[in-house]
PDB file of C-alpha atoms in Angstrom:
ATOM      1  CA  MET I   1    -122.153 149.071 102.029  1.00 49.00           C
ATOM      2  CA  SER I   2    -119.307 149.130 104.485  1.00 48.00           C
ATOM      3  CA  ASN I   3    -116.371 146.725 104.861  1.00 49.00           C
ATOM      4  CA  GLU I   4    -117.792 145.780 108.192  1.00 47.00           C
ATOM      5  CA  SER I   5    -121.293 144.885 106.745  1.00 47.00           C
ATOM      6  CA  ALA I   6    -119.759 143.183 103.828  1.00 45.00           C
ATOM      7  CA  SER I   7    -117.656 140.875 106.067  1.00 46.00           C
ATOM      8  CA  ARG I   8    -120.868 139.952 107.726  1.00 49.00           C
ATOM      9  CA  THR I   9    -122.510 139.032 104.563  1.00 51.00           C
ATOM     10  CA  ILE I  10    -123.355 135.183 104.352  1.00 46.00           C
ATOM     11  CA  SER I  11    -123.987 133.312 101.136  1.00 50.00           C
ATOM     12  CA  PRO I  12    -126.820 130.896 100.888  1.00 48.00           C
ATOM     13  CA  ASN I  13    -124.605 127.819 101.167  1.00 48.00           C
ATOM     14  CA  ALA I  14    -122.725 129.411 103.900  1.00 48.00           C
ATOM     15  CA  ALA I  15    -126.002 130.119 105.742  1.00 47.00           C
ATOM     16  CA  PHE I  16    -127.037 126.461 105.429  1.00 41.00           C
ATOM     17  CA  PHE I  17    -123.768 125.430 107.030  1.00 42.00           C
ATOM     18  CA  TYR I  18    -124.226 128.198 109.684  1.00 43.00           C
ATOM     19  CA  ILE I  19    -127.465 126.626 110.792  1.00 48.00           C
ATOM     20  CA  ILE I  20    -126.375 123.008 110.334  1.00 47.00           C
ATOM     21  CA  PRO I  21    -122.559 122.658 110.961  1.00 54.00           C
ATOM     22  CA  PRO I  22    -120.733 120.270 108.465  1.00 58.00           C
ATOM     23  CA  GLY I  23    -120.332 117.627 110.897  1.00 61.00           C
ATOM     24  CA  ARG I  24    -124.034 117.250 111.528  1.00 62.00           C
ATOM     25  CA  TYR I  25    -124.768 117.719 108.013  1.00 60.00           C
ATOM     26  CA  VAL I  26    -122.795 114.751 107.010  1.00 58.00           C
ATOM     27  CA  LYS I  27    -124.308 112.383 109.740  1.00 62.00           C
ATOM     28  CA  LYS I  28    -127.781 113.518 108.869  1.00 60.00           C
ATOM     29  CA  THR I  29    -127.174 112.888 105.235  1.00 58.00           C
ATOM     30  CA  LEU I  30    -125.719 109.346 106.093  1.00 56.00           C
ATOM     31  CA  LYS I  31    -128.830 108.589 108.164  1.00 56.00           C
ATOM     32  CA  ILE I  32    -131.147 109.545 105.450  1.00 57.00           C
ATOM     33  CA  ALA I  33    -129.382 107.549 102.863  1.00 55.00           C
ATOM     34  CA  LEU I  34    -129.251 104.418 105.028  1.00 55.00           C
ATOM     35  CA  ALA I  35    -133.046 104.905 105.774  1.00 52.00           C
ATOM     36  CA  LEU I  36    -133.564 105.163 102.109  1.00 49.00           C
ATOM     37  CA  CYS I  37    -131.480 102.065 101.331  1.00 53.00           C
ATOM     38  CA  GLY I  38    -133.314 100.226 104.182  1.00 53.00           C
ATOM     39  CA  ILE I  39    -136.606 100.947 102.757  1.00 56.00           C
ATOM     40  CA  SER I  40    -135.812 100.080  99.288  1.00 50.00           C
ATOM     41  CA  ALA I  41    -134.193  96.674 100.523  1.00 49.00           C
ATOM     42  CA  GLY I  42    -137.331  96.068 102.787  1.00 58.00           C
ATOM     43  CA  ALA I  43    -139.714  96.803  99.698  1.00 53.00           C
ATOM     44  CA  TYR I  44    -137.690  94.502  97.312  1.00 51.00           C
ATOM     45  CA  LEU I  45    -137.595  91.613 100.052  1.00 53.00           C
ATOM     46  CA  ALA I  46    -141.407  92.259 101.095  1.00 60.00           C
ATOM     47  CA  TRP I  47    -142.510  91.719  97.497  1.00 83.00           C
ATOM     48  CA  LEU I  48    -142.967  88.040  96.902  1.00 92.00           C
ATOM     49  CA  PRO I  49    -144.703  86.147  94.230  1.00 94.00           C
ATOM     50  CA  TRP I  50    -147.884  84.102  95.250  1.00 95.00           C
ATOM     51  CA  VAL I  51    -146.213  80.714  95.425  1.00 96.00           C
ATOM     52  CA  PRO I  52    -149.299  78.898  95.998  1.00 96.00           C
ATOM     53  CA  ALA I  53    -150.349  79.487  92.466  1.00 95.00           C
ATOM     54  CA  LEU I  54    -147.669  76.935  91.578  1.00 97.00           C
ATOM     55  CA  LYS I  55    -149.809  74.175  92.919  1.00 97.00           C
ATOM     56  CA  SER I  56    -151.260  73.247  89.602  1.00 94.00           C
ATOM     57  CA  GLY I  57    -150.785  74.167  85.794  1.00 93.00           C
ATOM     58  CA  SER I  58    -147.847  75.394  84.116  1.00 94.00           C
ATOM     59  CA  PRO I  59    -146.422  78.979  84.147  1.00 94.00           C
ATOM     60  CA  GLU I  60    -147.034  80.962  81.120  1.00 91.00           C
ATOM     61  CA  THR I  61    -143.585  82.353  81.300  1.00 95.00           C
ATOM     62  CA  PHE I  62    -140.883  82.712  83.736  1.00 97.00           C
ATOM     63  CA  SER I  63    -137.747  84.827  84.974  1.00 97.00           C
ATOM     64  CA  TYR I  64    -134.842  83.159  82.982  1.00 96.00           C
ATOM     65  CA  LEU I  65    -136.718  82.753  79.915  1.00 97.00           C
ATOM     66  CA  GLU I  66    -137.687  86.388  79.763  1.00 97.00           C
ATOM     67  CA  LEU I  67    -134.015  87.208  80.709  1.00 96.00           C
ATOM     68  CA  ARG I  68    -132.791  85.301  77.724  1.00 97.00           C
ATOM     69  CA  ARG I  69    -135.295  86.992  75.364  1.00 97.00           C
ATOM     70  CA  ALA I  70    -134.234  90.308  76.501  1.00 97.00           C
ATOM     71  CA  GLN I  71    -130.499  89.468  76.140  1.00 96.00           C
ATOM     72  CA  ALA I  72    -131.219  88.194  72.481  1.00 96.00           C
ATOM     73  CA  GLU I  73    -133.254  91.391  71.771  1.00 96.00           C
ATOM     74  CA  LYS I  74    -130.372  93.541  72.908  1.00 96.00           C
ATOM     75  CA  LYS I  75    -128.073  91.850  70.426  1.00 96.00           C
ATOM     76  CA  GLY I  76    -130.607  91.922  67.833  1.00 96.00           C
ATOM     77  CA  ARG I  77    -130.910  88.135  67.588  1.00 95.00           C
ATOM     78  CA  PRO I  78    -134.147  86.336  66.915  1.00 95.00           C
ATOM     79  CA  PHE I  79    -135.453  84.218  70.004  1.00 95.00           C
ATOM     80  CA  GLN I  80    -137.613  81.391  69.576  1.00 94.00           C
ATOM     81  CA  PRO I  81    -137.757  79.463  73.078  1.00 96.00           C
ATOM     82  CA  ARG I  82    -138.678  75.845  73.159  1.00 96.00           C
ATOM     83  CA  VAL I  83    -140.875  74.824  76.071  1.00 95.00           C
ATOM     84  CA  GLU I  84    -143.100  71.872  76.345  1.00 95.00           C
ATOM     85  CA  TRP I  85    -144.646  71.036  79.547  1.00 97.00           C
ATOM     86  CA  ARG I  86    -144.868  67.491  80.743  1.00 97.00           C
ATOM     87  CA  ARG I  87    -146.028  66.115  84.037  1.00 97.00           C
ATOM     88  CA  LEU I  88    -143.443  64.282  86.256  1.00 98.00           C
ATOM     89  CA  ASP I  89    -145.036  60.758  85.187  1.00 98.00           C
ATOM     90  CA  GLN I  90    -144.595  61.622  81.649  1.00 98.00           C
ATOM     91  CA  ILE I  91    -140.850  62.240  81.853  1.00 98.00           C
ATOM     92  CA  SER I  92    -138.453  59.091  81.885  1.00 98.00           C
ATOM     93  CA  PRO I  93    -137.896  58.073  85.540  1.00 98.00           C
ATOM     94  CA  LYS I  94    -134.119  57.598  84.344  1.00 98.00           C
ATOM     95  CA  LEU I  95    -133.835  61.285  83.618  1.00 98.00           C
ATOM     96  CA  VAL I  96    -135.616  62.261  86.752  1.00 98.00           C
ATOM     97  CA  HIS I  97    -133.137  60.213  88.933  1.00 98.00           C
ATOM     98  CA  ALA I  98    -130.143  61.427  86.976  1.00 98.00           C
ATOM     99  CA  VAL I  99    -131.178  65.112  87.545  1.00 98.00           C
ATOM    100  CA  VAL I 100    -131.676  64.577  91.221  1.00 98.00           C
ATOM    101  CA  LEU I 101    -128.236  62.686  91.431  1.00 97.00           C
ATOM    102  CA  ALA I 102    -126.380  65.453  89.490  1.00 96.00           C
ATOM    103  CA  GLU I 103    -128.046  68.483  91.056  1.00 95.00           C
ATOM    104  CA  ASP I 104    -129.353  67.721  94.534  1.00 96.00           C
ATOM    105  CA  ASP I 105    -128.898  64.272  95.700  1.00 94.00           C
ATOM    106  CA  VAL I 106    -130.178  65.135  99.120  1.00 95.00           C
ATOM    107  CA  PHE I 107    -133.434  66.890  97.693  1.00 97.00           C
ATOM    108  CA  TYR I 108    -135.804  64.496  99.262  1.00 96.00           C
ATOM    109  CA  GLY I 109    -134.065  64.929 102.805  1.00 96.00           C
ATOM    110  CA  HIS I 110    -133.817  68.609 103.125  1.00 95.00           C
ATOM    111  CA  SER I 111    -136.286  71.442 103.750  1.00 94.00           C
ATOM    112  CA  GLY I 112    -134.933  73.584 100.989  1.00 95.00           C
ATOM    113  CA  PHE I 113    -131.359  74.117 101.998  1.00 93.00           C
ATOM    114  CA  ASP I 114    -128.216  71.875 101.826  1.00 90.00           C
ATOM    115  CA  LEU I 115    -126.292  73.165 104.793  1.00 85.00           C
ATOM    116  CA  ASP I 116    -123.355  70.940 103.891  1.00 84.00           C
ATOM    117  CA  GLN I 117    -123.336  72.354 100.319  1.00 78.00           C
ATOM    118  CA  ILE I 118    -123.710  75.988 101.676  1.00 77.00           C
ATOM    119  CA  ARG I 119    -120.803  75.478 103.855  1.00 79.00           C
ATOM    120  CA  VAL I 120    -118.610  74.161 100.993  1.00 78.00           C
ATOM    121  CA  ALA I 121    -119.754  77.103  98.863  1.00 65.00           C
ATOM    122  CA  VAL I 122    -118.986  79.659 101.345  1.00 70.00           C
ATOM    123  CA  GLU I 123    -115.526  78.173 102.099  1.00 72.00           C
ATOM    124  CA  MET I 124    -114.871  78.210  98.209  1.00 69.00           C
ATOM    125  CA  ASP I 125    -116.251  81.641  97.899  1.00 65.00           C
ATOM    126  CA  LEU I 126    -113.869  83.073 100.678  1.00 65.00           C
ATOM    127  CA  LYS I 127    -110.927  81.143  98.977  1.00 70.00           C
ATOM    128  CA  LYS I 128    -111.852  82.814  95.534  1.00 65.00           C
ATOM    129  CA  ARG I 129    -112.724  86.068  97.125  1.00 64.00           C
ATOM    130  CA  LYS I 130    -115.778  86.133  95.055  1.00 61.00           C
ATOM    131  CA  PHE I 131    -119.401  84.781  94.972  1.00 56.00           C
ATOM    132  CA  ALA I 132    -118.399  81.925  92.487  1.00 55.00           C
ATOM    133  CA  TYR I 133    -120.069  78.919  94.158  1.00 58.00           C
ATOM    134  CA  GLY I 134    -123.803  78.745  95.212  1.00 62.00           C
ATOM    135  CA  GLY I 135    -124.704  75.235  96.722  1.00 75.00           C
ATOM    136  CA  SER I 136    -128.167  75.659  95.616  1.00 91.00           C
ATOM    137  CA  THR I 137    -130.933  72.938  96.025  1.00 96.00           C
ATOM    138  CA  LEU I 138    -133.356  71.984  93.360  1.00 97.00           C
ATOM    139  CA  THR I 139    -135.894  74.276  95.275  1.00 97.00           C
ATOM    140  CA  GLN I 140    -133.574  77.345  95.212  1.00 96.00           C
ATOM    141  CA  GLN I 141    -132.955  76.789  91.614  1.00 96.00           C
ATOM    142  CA  VAL I 142    -136.842  76.680  90.977  1.00 98.00           C
ATOM    143  CA  ALA I 143    -137.268  79.879  93.013  1.00 97.00           C
ATOM    144  CA  ARG I 144    -134.429  81.589  90.942  1.00 96.00           C
ATOM    145  CA  THR I 145    -135.583  80.286  87.574  1.00 97.00           C
ATOM    146  CA  LEU I 146    -139.093  81.149  87.895  1.00 97.00           C
ATOM    147  CA  TYR I 147    -138.824  84.708  89.568  1.00 96.00           C
ATOM    148  CA  LEU I 148    -135.404  86.093  89.872  1.00 95.00           C
ATOM    149  CA  SER I 149    -132.031  86.204  88.069  1.00 91.00           C
ATOM    150  CA  PRO I 150    -128.493  84.825  88.155  1.00 89.00           C
ATOM    151  CA  SER I 151    -127.293  87.745  89.909  1.00 88.00           C
ATOM    152  CA  LYS I 152    -125.051  87.187  93.056  1.00 84.00           C
ATOM    153  CA  ASN I 153    -126.572  90.158  94.820  1.00 86.00           C
ATOM    154  CA  PRO I 154    -126.884  89.332  98.483  1.00 86.00           C
ATOM    155  CA  PHE I 155    -130.499  90.738  98.422  1.00 89.00           C
ATOM    156  CA  ARG I 156    -131.300  88.704  95.708  1.00 89.00           C
ATOM    157  CA  LYS I 157    -129.995  85.672  97.429  1.00 90.00           C
ATOM    158  CA  MET I 158    -132.139  86.652 100.440  1.00 92.00           C
ATOM    159  CA  LYS I 159    -135.212  86.819  98.424  1.00 94.00           C
ATOM    160  CA  GLU I 160    -134.465  83.481  96.783  1.00 95.00           C
ATOM    161  CA  ALA I 161    -134.262  82.005 100.215  1.00 94.00           C
ATOM    162  CA  LEU I 162    -137.604  83.439 101.428  1.00 95.00           C
ATOM    163  CA  ILE I 163    -139.258  81.992  98.150  1.00 97.00           C
ATOM    164  CA  THR I 164    -137.588  78.870  98.857  1.00 97.00           C
ATOM    165  CA  VAL I 165    -138.855  78.356 102.394  1.00 96.00           C
ATOM    166  CA  TRP I 166    -142.390  79.243 101.040  1.00 96.00           C
ATOM    167  CA  MET I 167    -142.186  76.710  98.180  1.00 98.00           C
ATOM    168  CA  GLU I 168    -141.143  73.824 100.678  1.00 98.00           C
ATOM    169  CA  ALA I 169    -144.076  74.923 102.802  1.00 97.00           C
ATOM    170  CA  VAL I 170    -146.767  74.747 100.382  1.00 97.00           C
ATOM    171  CA  LEU I 171    -145.586  72.357  97.495  1.00 98.00           C
ATOM    172  CA  PRO I 172    -144.910  68.729  97.699  1.00 98.00           C
ATOM    173  CA  LYS I 173    -141.439  67.625  96.526  1.00 98.00           C
ATOM    174  CA  ARG I 174    -142.876  66.030  93.287  1.00 98.00           C
ATOM    175  CA  ARG I 175    -144.357  69.272  92.353  1.00 98.00           C
ATOM    176  CA  ILE I 176    -141.101  71.186  92.835  1.00 98.00           C
ATOM    177  CA  LEU I 177    -139.259  68.459  90.789  1.00 98.00           C
ATOM    178  CA  GLU I 178    -141.814  68.673  88.224  1.00 98.00           C
ATOM    179  CA  LEU I 179    -141.518  72.552  87.956  1.00 98.00           C
ATOM    180  CA  TYR I 180    -137.650  72.203  87.888  1.00 98.00           C
ATOM    181  CA  LEU I 181    -137.743  69.607  84.867  1.00 98.00           C
ATOM    182  CA  ASN I 182    -140.109  71.743  82.998  1.00 98.00           C
ATOM    183  CA  CYS I 183    -138.244  75.111  83.386  1.00 97.00           C
ATOM    184  CA  ALA I 184    -134.483  74.165  83.482  1.00 97.00           C
ATOM    185  CA  GLU I 185    -132.438  75.727  80.906  1.00 97.00           C
ATOM    186  CA  TRP I 186    -130.795  73.033  78.921  1.00 97.00           C
ATOM    187  CA  GLY I 187    -129.346  75.095  76.166  1.00 95.00           C
ATOM    188  CA  ASP I 188    -129.760  78.156  74.069  1.00 94.00           C
ATOM    189  CA  GLY I 189    -133.664  78.729  74.050  1.00 96.00           C
ATOM    190  CA  VAL I 190    -134.017  75.358  75.207  1.00 97.00           C
ATOM    191  CA  PHE I 191    -136.170  74.980  78.542  1.00 98.00           C
ATOM    192  CA  GLY I 192    -137.456  71.699  80.100  1.00 98.00           C
ATOM    193  CA  ALA I 193    -136.886  68.118  79.761  1.00 98.00           C
ATOM    194  CA  GLU I 194    -139.157  67.482  76.886  1.00 98.00           C
ATOM    195  CA  ALA I 195    -137.742  70.361  74.668  1.00 98.00           C
ATOM    196  CA  ALA I 196    -134.205  69.056  75.535  1.00 98.00           C
ATOM    197  CA  ALA I 197    -134.974  65.642  74.657  1.00 98.00           C
ATOM    198  CA  ARG I 198    -136.347  66.684  71.286  1.00 98.00           C
ATOM    199  CA  HIS I 199    -133.710  69.067  70.401  1.00 97.00           C
ATOM    200  CA  TYR I 200    -130.902  66.724  71.186  1.00 97.00           C
ATOM    201  CA  TYR I 201    -132.264  63.281  70.497  1.00 97.00           C
ATOM    202  CA  GLY I 202    -135.251  63.825  68.404  1.00 98.00           C
ATOM    203  CA  LYS I 203    -137.616  61.917  70.845  1.00 98.00           C
ATOM    204  CA  SER I 204    -139.835  62.524  73.840  1.00 98.00           C
ATOM    205  CA  SER I 205    -138.495  62.842  77.167  1.00 98.00           C
ATOM    206  CA  SER I 206    -140.512  59.683  78.155  1.00 98.00           C
ATOM    207  CA  ASP I 207    -138.377  57.531  75.800  1.00 98.00           C
ATOM    208  CA  LEU I 208    -134.843  58.752  76.995  1.00 98.00           C
ATOM    209  CA  THR I 209    -132.412  55.853  77.809  1.00 97.00           C
ATOM    210  CA  ALA I 210    -130.063  55.848  80.713  1.00 97.00           C
ATOM    211  CA  GLU I 211    -127.216  57.013  78.663  1.00 97.00           C
ATOM    212  CA  GLU I 212    -129.214  59.920  77.264  1.00 98.00           C
ATOM    213  CA  SER I 213    -130.614  60.937  80.640  1.00 98.00           C
ATOM    214  CA  VAL I 214    -127.023  60.845  82.150  1.00 98.00           C
ATOM    215  CA  ALA I 215    -125.813  63.036  79.172  1.00 97.00           C
ATOM    216  CA  LEU I 216    -128.431  65.645  79.562  1.00 98.00           C
ATOM    217  CA  ALA I 217    -128.177  65.629  83.523  1.00 98.00           C
ATOM    218  CA  SER I 218    -124.392  66.082  83.300  1.00 97.00           C
ATOM    219  CA  ILE I 219    -124.678  69.567  81.494  1.00 96.00           C
ATOM    220  CA  LEU I 220    -127.100  71.178  83.868  1.00 94.00           C
ATOM    221  CA  PRO I 221    -124.495  73.214  85.690  1.00 86.00           C
ATOM    222  CA  SER I 222    -123.582  75.167  82.541  1.00 91.00           C
ATOM    223  CA  PRO I 223    -125.999  74.002  79.827  1.00 93.00           C
ATOM    224  CA  ARG I 224    -125.084  77.017  77.638  1.00 90.00           C
ATOM    225  CA  ARG I 225    -121.524  75.913  77.641  1.00 91.00           C
ATOM    226  CA  TRP I 226    -121.542  72.189  77.610  1.00 93.00           C
ATOM    227  CA  LYS I 227    -123.285  69.778  75.167  1.00 93.00           C
ATOM    228  CA  PRO I 228    -124.611  66.253  76.005  1.00 93.00           C
ATOM    229  CA  GLY I 229    -121.960  63.665  74.799  1.00 85.00           C
ATOM    230  CA  ALA I 230    -119.245  66.293  74.452  1.00 91.00           C
ATOM    231  CA  ASP I 231    -115.927  64.394  74.135  1.00 91.00           C
ATOM    232  CA  THR I 232    -113.663  66.129  76.529  1.00 93.00           C
ATOM    233  CA  PRO I 233    -111.877  64.412  79.541  1.00 95.00           C
ATOM    234  CA  PHE I 234    -114.031  66.444  82.112  1.00 94.00           C
ATOM    235  CA  MET I 235    -117.454  65.515  80.586  1.00 95.00           C
ATOM    236  CA  ARG I 236    -116.523  61.793  80.078  1.00 95.00           C
ATOM    237  CA  ARG I 237    -115.489  61.702  83.651  1.00 96.00           C
ATOM    238  CA  ARG I 238    -118.690  63.361  84.849  1.00 96.00           C
ATOM    239  CA  ARG I 239    -120.800  61.238  82.785  1.00 96.00           C
ATOM    240  CA  GLY I 240    -119.070  58.277  83.858  1.00 96.00           C
ATOM    241  CA  ASP I 241    -119.440  58.992  87.676  1.00 97.00           C
ATOM    242  CA  LEU I 242    -123.133  59.782  87.036  1.00 97.00           C
ATOM    243  CA  MET I 243    -123.607  56.684  85.261  1.00 97.00           C
ATOM    244  CA  ASN I 244    -121.950  54.567  87.980  1.00 97.00           C
ATOM    245  CA  ARG I 245    -124.433  55.997  90.475  1.00 97.00           C
ATOM    246  CA  MET I 246    -127.366  55.361  88.255  1.00 97.00           C
ATOM    247  CA  ARG I 247    -126.178  51.699  88.046  1.00 97.00           C
ATOM    248  CA  ARG I 248    -125.687  51.448  91.869  1.00 97.00           C
ATOM    249  CA  ASP I 249    -129.271  52.725  92.346  1.00 96.00           C
ATOM    250  CA  GLY I 250    -130.926  50.408  89.680  1.00 96.00           C
ATOM    251  CA  TYR I 251    -131.647  52.869  86.978  1.00 96.00           C
ATOM    252  CA  ALA I 252    -129.229  51.587  84.424  1.00 93.00           C
ATOM    253  CA  PRO I 253    -128.089  47.822  83.879  1.00 89.00           C
ATOM    254  CA  ALA I 254    -124.731  46.785  84.721  1.00 82.00           C
ATOM    255  CA  GLU I 255    -123.727  45.741  81.445  1.00 61.00           C
ATOM    256  CA  THR I 256    -124.732  49.298  79.925  1.00 44.00           C
ATOM    257  CA  GLY I 257    -121.755  50.504  77.923  1.00 47.00           C
ATOM    258  CA  GLY I 258    -120.382  54.013  77.246  1.00 48.00           C
ATOM    259  CA  ASP I 259    -120.372  57.093  79.586  1.00 51.00           C
ATOM    260  CA  GLY I 260    -123.222  58.902  77.901  1.00 47.00           C
ATOM    261  CA  ALA I 261    -124.846  59.451  74.658  1.00 54.00           C
ATOM    262  CA  GLY I 262    -125.271  62.770  72.630  1.00 50.00           C
ATOM    263  CA  PRO I 263    -124.249  64.894  69.804  1.00 49.00           C
ATOM    264  CA  ALA I 264    -120.435  65.790  69.597  1.00 36.00           C
ATOM    265  CA  GLY I 265    -119.508  69.179  70.730  1.00 37.00           C
ATOM    266  CA  GLY I 266    -119.133  71.343  73.778  1.00 36.00           C
ATOM    267  CA  GLN I 267    -116.377  72.694  75.861  1.00 34.00           C
ATOM    268  CA  ASP I 268    -114.221  71.586  78.577  1.00 32.00           C
ATOM    269  CA  LEU I 269    -113.752  73.416  81.853  1.00 27.00           C
TER     270      LEU I 269
END
């Protein structure tokens, strides 16, 4: 082969770029990548659980329980979840009210989202430069607990919002509250008010006192870290504030002493 012919020989890669210049290749690749990402995101958001199935009965299992099971298996630990379903009218009204006060005190007045809390959460997230605060309502927490995960992924949050809207559209508030009280995590392997009452106090959730109800409600933001009755300044203050609100609303007598009841332990902030 002559030198002139050799100089005209084009390798396969070079031939590709000869047909599609590098600039166009990069643009085309980006378009394909973005299209695939869009399709994946759309498929993720489009798949939604059949929320009307929650109108009656009790879920056999749910996302947070299975997540804890997987975490335990990964660490080689046994996992025996405690879940005992109860109707809302079988749970102490004191606990029901304490939970609403502690987790979503405008529950009966919103349609799934507390805009004031969302605004506060956004401001805190911007200040911390990370997704640290959620501002979630009880309905959002039910959607996350039953179907999703604690991930702060924006797509997960978008899916949570879609499920939340659907829940508020087809489920009465009492049913949403019943689902929350039966699926909320209250400790390592402890799910629901009945399991929590028996685990911490050895009694049914229907028999909980105001002090016990306040103590249980006070740990809900971080139930795997805090314990009812933990003797730390933060937890005493949290229980005291919640008990004052319970007294104001007539769910605890004015002469009730103490700021809460429960086994010692837990951690401060």
